Each structure stands twice: as structure tokens, then as C-alpha cells.
């Protein structure tokens, strides 16, 4: 068989790169699509969680008797209902986060849950649960948590990388880099040393967490929930509740946004424990206040930076010490921040140190390029300030120092062909860069980097007897992936896009798929889809070879049909996929292709963002006037949704830079657990967000695809801060740049 | 909880007066339902007043305008006559929440919710608006600033409700304006707000002025000194700066998640100055 | 606790339901009438995902009691398409990729339809302010606003 | 022998060396070899690492071949959102 097997990246496409309508579009514009809270089951109970009103407290006792006795209450669970199974540290933390053990570690930490016949009965029952708390001193600020005398959340959790004299809240230390930073700084004409801070922000998905669980007396469990990974839910719930993975079948509903925040569990093990105890289906839906208090925001950070620059703009050395608090458990993304901080630059001397710190806040969850935006904010602000100080063009300075193919990155890897310079050059040549600015207006630029990855992936592709094709995959469609996967399948098979339907499997119907994260779906699931299509094509060529009585090698797949090829193939009319499918029972049975892989080789990605703002010096208010994203997407499978990822990441970054923050009172209680005071950007806050897609193919993917979803949130924090600093004439080093903060800076300048 | 939907004002008063537990008036519901949802209010009964026809209208009365307690912000915005007479009050009402909230929220609800940051209240106070209170003892009219007595508290007695707001007859060459500051462009609670209403003589000199501040004290504040300072003046740069200074000095804000004391004090002055400029222009004055 | 009996019209059909006095219209639509197209993103009127119209006026159904629906005309996302024919806004949202995850989409469509009924030729700024109470976290609003403005232009041309 | 770069805070486990040499032809042999030669690396290896081989990142694929000329860099375990 002379199927095209060369590994070169394909560059000519018929369907990939077009803007077809997404297959789930009609469901989603008519209200028919079923999201997490839209599921129901006969006999369903309502589950609700009782949450700690204290930032830090020992749980002396919990009395659930009165709640359990209330008419309509079918189950009450506390930590005592979760078997004390030995778990690895990460899973044990998830269990403790879903249901507190000895201590409540933050305001909103779950301490008990009930299942009742109605919402109002469930609420009443929660009020009847008596928890005896012994309040403990608390700490929510990262720098204070690192003080040796700070209230300790855990004892003995610190890993071997941490020096002994530090606060027990310091969990781990990371160090990356190469060269001699001190020597490099000495060569600089100017060394800038500053401390930058960012507040925690929440992913802010509009759909609260929701889950429906049931478990029969036969021990077979079924769950429906909104998640970025149904297999992750299955495996985590099974481990925590002492079940076998095969006992638990999880179906992912449509998902109303995740951005990393739905890559772990909060309600699911609780719902399953309630359902097991009640013997009836239990549905749990979080309120917005619960989402903000008890699900994972990202880390807050405090970052010291020292950058040396020669008068010509060459960076002689870069240093950053990053401190991230990731809430009440180890695992802030500080190591990723420390790796990504200087990644866009070709530096002889670079060192970053990261400290993972715990504090009395909700356990952080991944948020779009976790750890990178804060690091980029610090480094890109410092580079900008140095460049402006020398009177140099900040884009030119970045170009002069830009990482390129062959650069040894700050985190150790030598880069292959990358797109950073292309984004910078395109930005420099774009009309936005030279456009005039008015009074109180400023322009900022910043670069960003993200790793991207692949991971475990299964795809099954089945051809029906009329030639229609079903692609079965295992990652929820969070923003158009059914469309992009159908496109790749259709492209590979040479059939119309409309002939393919992609569905998302439950955990019992397909093998393991890692969570939808790391911008992996279009890359990894796309790769597996293409390989599954290739397997189906090989099978179809084999069937046709049998029909024609020639060697398999003499049949090739071309334009959606099997064709004879080569000198000995003979004269045969091409057979289309539909024609082959129609006679499949006669030629060996159903035709399918499948592919299972732990996909490696995701390409790194870079972006440059440019923004104009106008500052009202009297009020400190900032208005975003114009925004342009330049990003390397690899091959853009569906350009609309690539642009959408660029725009969405930029908008989230703008929110992080200007108005979003976790505000804690002195009592350690979250002050703003609602969309009223947790201020995500609204439509009237933003301008159109222009996008320029650069397509530098990723050699690790047959179509050149690379992840695009995360990189776009990395540059905006610094781009906005640089623009505001230019407009207001004061350097802003503390996010968010809320109006009171900016006004204060202007007053004291 | 009991739900009542009387069709006459008397019936509403009877229900309120006869209630033994916590009985709340439900107009737009945009505050009450949020409080119920957040477990901050557990009424035993609500009295929905939207089926009382007389509370659903905007009517001209003695040259002024009477706005029923069940009239929502959107309806005020759609009323050309009201908008022409009291643009500042209408724009303040329309700053409450989103388009969706505008479809429900009322200025009477905004007043009786008694939040220090209520947007429509400083504008109504600057306008010299009267609240008509209906109760078991009959009807009485009081200046709107006398209705809220502190955060979440009103002067209404048992069985009483505010039935309407009256905006008085407008003299020639009058204008009003309301400005608030919020961190975003929409959807936030005011960090500070300021309503200004003034009347000019034929030469553009200010005859009368009223200035009210919101969100910088436990309740709406009438800044009498600002009104006195403006009266008899033309609006010039020095005067505007003086107005800002007076309003900042009058402000008694707290520091909370929405702003610091220092910031709110400053913003109160900025808003007063900017609102005065708009009101002055609306009154037909020309700034030099 | 005795329930209230309410008769109302939803998407042109007369509906009767029983509800508790505390239940919101959103609860009733989703849990009693099976109309789960209206979403709850906040329950406090801050996100707009539950937008419906009542007697032609755009509101958040989480901020209205179910009992208040007596005798009203309610329109939800489920009533926006006429049979198989999508509303031009629905068609345009698909064509222009004005949705990513889709959770805010029903509320935004209901709100945008209400805008175009009142103002067939909105400016970008008018559209942005009208929709400021409809949060979207995926798109940065760009494609949503473009789709609304393009639909308005198409509908003006068609009329 | 394959040269492996280790990040700064792991160098206390590799006698201060930023680059160590391991006899390995595959990723699994590399990870096993590291744990054997530098037992102090074990806690981190157990918690998880990613490995960049000639610029491509691998998480778990044991059979990934590594040649003596390959650039091999140990990375903190990658996560995403």
C-alpha cells in the first residue's frame, strides 16, 4: 500500500483552515445543549455543602443528628464518611479539600454535606448541623505566610528542597537558569531591581460546578458533571471512595467554561458519597459564592526581579525570585512561573528561584498557562522600564534579545524553530504600533510564552454503511473542538466536513483521555484523530485491493476514494468511502480506525500583545482603547476559534491587570464572593480585540498544529501595566491596577 | 413565605399593617431577591405591589412629575417628558444595574433598600423630591432624604410603604445631573456619587443649587455649604475647585472593598465638579 | 407548605405550575417546566445567563419570583427559533463563532434580540452597554458584538 | 552516556552538578539510572518530572529513545489549564 506515510508536516488543505459552522452550534444557540446543572434523574435529591465560616479552625466536633432527623433529609456526610484509604499526597489533598478533616483551612472549606428532597429542606438541614470550631490564627498573604512565625497550616509537608529554618508554610523551592547572574549584572549599564505583586484571580467560568451522581446497591456508579476531564473525575472519585475505576462511569456534560478550574474535583466525590449513603441520585450545583470561596483561583504572587541592560538594549543578566501562595495545600504553579519567566529571551546569564507557599485560602487550581502570567508581568515590566529609561523602542529591545531557534532557554531546553521573532516583527510592522496617541494615553507591549503539551489520548473513528463517519473522543468540547476534530477527520479522509460527526464518550466507552488542559485537545486529540483516519484508510485500501485482486501497495487513497496506483494496479474506477462502506459486510465487516497514544511533541508557543489605554488622572480609571494580539498558532485549524482563544485570553488578562482580585478582610474572610465585586470585564469595558495569527508549523504534528489556548493570557498583565505606566507617568508594579491604587500612585508621584 | 399581590394601595397597606412577622414590599425585587438568595433576608411574607395600577404610572402633577413605586428604571428612561424635566434623576435611575435590572428595579426600591450607595437617591435629594408614604394613618409626604435613616434602615412605620416619588415643578433655566464613579464601566456599586440640581438667572448666574453625595457616609448627604457657595456664583474654574473642596470636606466615607476613605473623599469632589458642569450646561449656562 | 398555583404563557403556550413562594422564575422554568436553556451563573442578577423577557421587557429570571408570572407573557431562549428556522441572531452567532463554551449564549441571544427590537441600528457602544449585564468569559465579547451588529444590518436590509 | 541537565534546586542531589551523565537508551533507563546514581533525586522523581529530549517534552513515555547526542533536560512536571 502506497499510503502517504511521510512524516513531513502537511501544508495543503481543503477543509483545515476554513471557517465552517460548529456542529454543536444549533444546540448551543437554542438552549438545547445540556450543561452540568441541566441533568436530572428520577428520584433525584438535592445536595448542599456546609462550609467553614473561619479562615483557619480546628474542627473539634460535628453533630449531624438534628439534620439527619429532619423530614426530607436522606443523607448527611462528613469526613467520617470518606474511608481512610492511604492515598498519595496529591490525592489526599484533594480529599481533604473536598471535605475537611481535622482542620478547616480556609473560609468556605467544606465540612459537611446533606442530600434532601428539596433545596429548601437541604438549606434547613445545613443550619441544624452543629460544628464546634476552635478558631486558629490565619494568614492569607504570601509574604506574611513565609515569615518564620506565621501561623502554620501543616506540619511536616515541606519537601527536601527547602532550607530548614524557613516557615513550615514553605512547601518547595525551585531553581532554574544558567550562567553567572552576578557577573552579568556587573556588565550592565543599568540594573533595575523591583518587587512586583499580583493578586489571586479566579478563572471565572460562567457555569458553576455541577454534578449528578447515583450509585445502586450493585456498586455501579454513574455520574454526569461539567468537567475538563471525565476520566480524571472517575479516577479521583474511585480512589477517594475506595471503588474500582470500572465501577464508576462518568459522562461529561457540555461545559460552561473551565480555563483550568475544572481540571480537578470539588463536589463530585461528595455527591457520590451522598448518593451511596442515600441510595438515590444526588444532584449538587454550586452557588456563585461557593465557586469563588471554595474552588480554585490561581495563586497570588510576590516577585523580586533584577534585570541588567546595556545601553544598547542588550540584556546582560536576568534574575527573579518568585513567591506564590497556592492556597491551603502545596502545588502552586511557581515552578512553571520560574521556568517561563525569562523564556522569551536569549540570555547568557539567567536565574530564577521559586517558592511554593501555602496560606489560608482555597486550594489553587490551574488557570490558563498556570504560573506564567504573573512571572511575565514582572519580567516584561522590568524590561519595559529599562528600555524606556534608555530611550529605546521597547519592541526593538525585545527583538534584540529574542529567543530563536538554537537559543538555550532559561529553563534549560534548546529551542527548535519558534515564532517569537515573527510575532515581534509583525507587531513592529503593524499599523497599531505607529498610530498616534492622545493626552493621557499610553501604549504598552509585552511578550509571553507557554509550554503546551499532549498527553494520553484515545480516538475511535467508525464508518457507517452509508459513509457517514463518527469520531468518538474523550475530551469535553470547551470551545469548538468538535468542529476542529471533525475538520481534521474530514480532511484526512477526503470527505465533506458535514459527513463527520464527533461525539464525546463517557469513561466506559473509550480508553483514558487526560484532562482538557495544556492546550492539548486540538494538538493531541487532533493527532489521534488523524491517525485513526489513517488506520481506516489503510483498511479501506486493503478491502479494495481484495476486491480488485491486486496488492495492497497498488491502492492509494486520494480525494476521498481508493484509487489504483503504480504500474501493476490495472484500470479500476476509484471507489469512494461511501461505496466501500456500503459493501463492508461483504469485504470483512465494519470499517473503523482507532488510535491510542501518549502524545508528546507539543510545540511551545509565543505571543506579543500591544495595547493602548487612556487614564483619567483624577480618578485613576483606565480605559482600554485598542488591543492587538500577535501569536504563533502553528496551523490554525479553525481560524475563528483560534482568534476566539486569543481574544478570550487577552480579556481575562485585562481583567487580571485592572480590576479582578481576591479581597480578604483582616478576619481572613473573602469579601467579594460574587460577580458584583469580583469584577470580570463586561462588554462595555473592552474594545474589539484584533488578532494576527502567525502559522509557524509545529513539526511534532502531522498538520503542524500547536496549542493556542493558554499563551494568550500570558502577555496582557504586563502589556496593560506598561501602557498604564506610559499614560500616567508612574510605574505600576502591583496588580490589579484598580482606580484607587492608580490614583494613589499618581498623587504620590 | 406568603406571597400577596394586592391590586389596590389600601389592600397593600392592610396586608402590611396586619402582618405580624417580617413582611416586605416587593417592587422590582432586585435587592430583596438577592438578599433572600444570600440568606440575608427571610421574610415571612412579601407584598408584590406591581399589580396596583396607580403605582405603575408616571403622571404630570402641578407642573411636576409623580412616579409610582412600581415604575421601573427602563420606563423612566422611555418617558420623554420626565427625561426632559429631570435628566439627572432619570440618568441616576438608569445607572442602577444592567439592562435586565432596569427592567425591574424602581427608584422607590432603591430608596427603601437604604443603601448608602444607592444611585438614584442623591439625584432625587438634589432634585428636592418628596416621597409619598401610604400607611394605616393615611398619606403623608416627606423629603426623600428623610426616608433612609441608616444603612438598611428607614423611617417607615409599621404598615407603611412609599407609594410614589414626586419631582417638583421645574423653574426656567434649571438643570440637574448625577455622576457616580465605579471601577468598571457598568455593573458595579458606586464608590461615590453626586447629584447636583441648579437654577440660573438670565445672565447664567446660579440662583439656587442643591448638591447631594452618595456612598461617602452612612446615608445620602445634602451638602448645604456647596449649595450656598454655588448660589450667586457663575460656574468658573475657581468656583468649581472650591465646590470640589467643600464636597471632599463634607464626605465621611469608610474604607471597604470598593474604595479607601482617602480615595472616596477625593472622588466626591471630582464628581461634584463634573456633575455641576453638566447640570449648568443643561440649565443653559455657558462655561467660559 | 402549600404551593401557589400559577398560570402563565411561556413562548406562546399557556402553562400552569405549582411553586413555592420563594422560588424564582428561573427555578420554575428550569425545574418545573423543563426549560433548562436559561442558565444560572450567579443567582444575583450579575451575569445575565438567565435572561428572559416578561411582557416584552428584558429581565433576569433569577430576580423574579415564579409567583409573579401569573398572567404574564414570558419568552425564553427555547422560543427564539420558529420551528426549524433559527432567528437571524442565532444563525449569525454560529456563522461568526460568537460562542465558545455556550453557557452565556442563551442569555446573550435573548438580550440581543430585545436590543434589536428596540433599536434596529445600534452603535457598537450601544450594543456593548446593552449587553453589559451579560457576562461572557470565553470570547472577550469581540465576536459577540460583531455578530449582533451584523445581524442588525442584515435585518435592516431585509425589512 | 547521555548528558542530562538538571535544574538548580536539584543540584544538591547531584553533588552540585548541573549536568550529569547516565547510561541510557530510553527514557525509562534514564529515569531509573538517575534514581540509582543519585538517590537523593528520588523524592522529586516520584512526585513527577517532565523530560525534554531534543527540545520535545515527554512526560511518561518510557520507550522514547535517547541517543548519546541528544540534548536531555529535566523539567519540573508540566501542568496546564
XYZ file of C-alpha atoms in Angstrom, chain A residues 159-160 173-176 228 259-260 331-333 335-336 339 364 366 368 370 408 411-414 450-451 453 516-518 598 600-601 710, chain D residues 5 7-12 19 27 40-41 43-44 47 52 54-61 64 71 73-81:
68
model
C 9.946 18.911 50.793
C 13.693 18.314 50.737
C 11.908 25.555 46.347
C 12.786 25.508 42.640
C 15.735 27.000 40.874
C 16.393 27.282 37.157
C -12.488 19.287 31.848
C -9.871 27.634 31.884
C -8.144 25.043 34.087
C 1.151 22.870 44.486
C 1.125 26.494 43.422
C 2.373 26.744 39.844
C 7.861 26.196 39.189
C 6.135 26.870 35.888
C 10.617 28.283 34.098
C -5.483 26.894 43.811
C -4.862 25.567 37.179
C -4.769 29.132 31.688
C -0.733 28.389 35.187
C 19.213 27.790 25.176
C 14.606 26.602 31.713
C 17.316 24.568 30.029
C 15.857 23.390 26.741
C 17.343 24.458 23.416
C 3.772 28.809 27.152
C 4.953 25.216 27.001
C 1.636 19.635 25.980
C -8.588 19.070 28.666
C -5.589 21.150 29.646
C -2.211 22.312 28.443
C 0.517 9.359 24.930
C 4.397 14.020 23.039
C 5.939 16.737 20.916
C -3.126 29.364 27.037
C 20.752 18.821 32.629
C 17.521 22.269 37.352
C 19.190 24.326 40.023
C 17.412 23.168 43.133
C 18.052 19.523 42.225
C 21.780 20.063 42.119
C 22.098 19.451 45.838
C 24.801 18.238 34.164
C 13.521 7.467 28.818
C 18.506 11.993 46.616
C 16.652 12.758 43.376
C 11.529 12.233 46.014
C 11.328 14.619 43.045
C 6.491 13.487 42.501
C 12.842 17.445 27.207
C 15.996 17.486 21.737
C 13.510 20.193 22.519
C 10.441 17.920 22.682
C 8.792 17.417 26.044
C 7.962 13.923 27.288
C 6.063 13.070 30.418
C 5.770 9.329 30.743
C 6.701 7.537 27.535
C 11.211 7.065 23.937
C 20.006 17.215 24.464
C 16.818 18.381 30.146
C 14.940 17.500 33.292
C 11.960 19.824 33.793
C 9.521 20.354 36.597
C 6.382 18.412 35.725
C 4.348 20.452 33.270
C 0.737 21.236 34.009
C -1.799 23.234 32.101
C -5.135 24.952 32.364
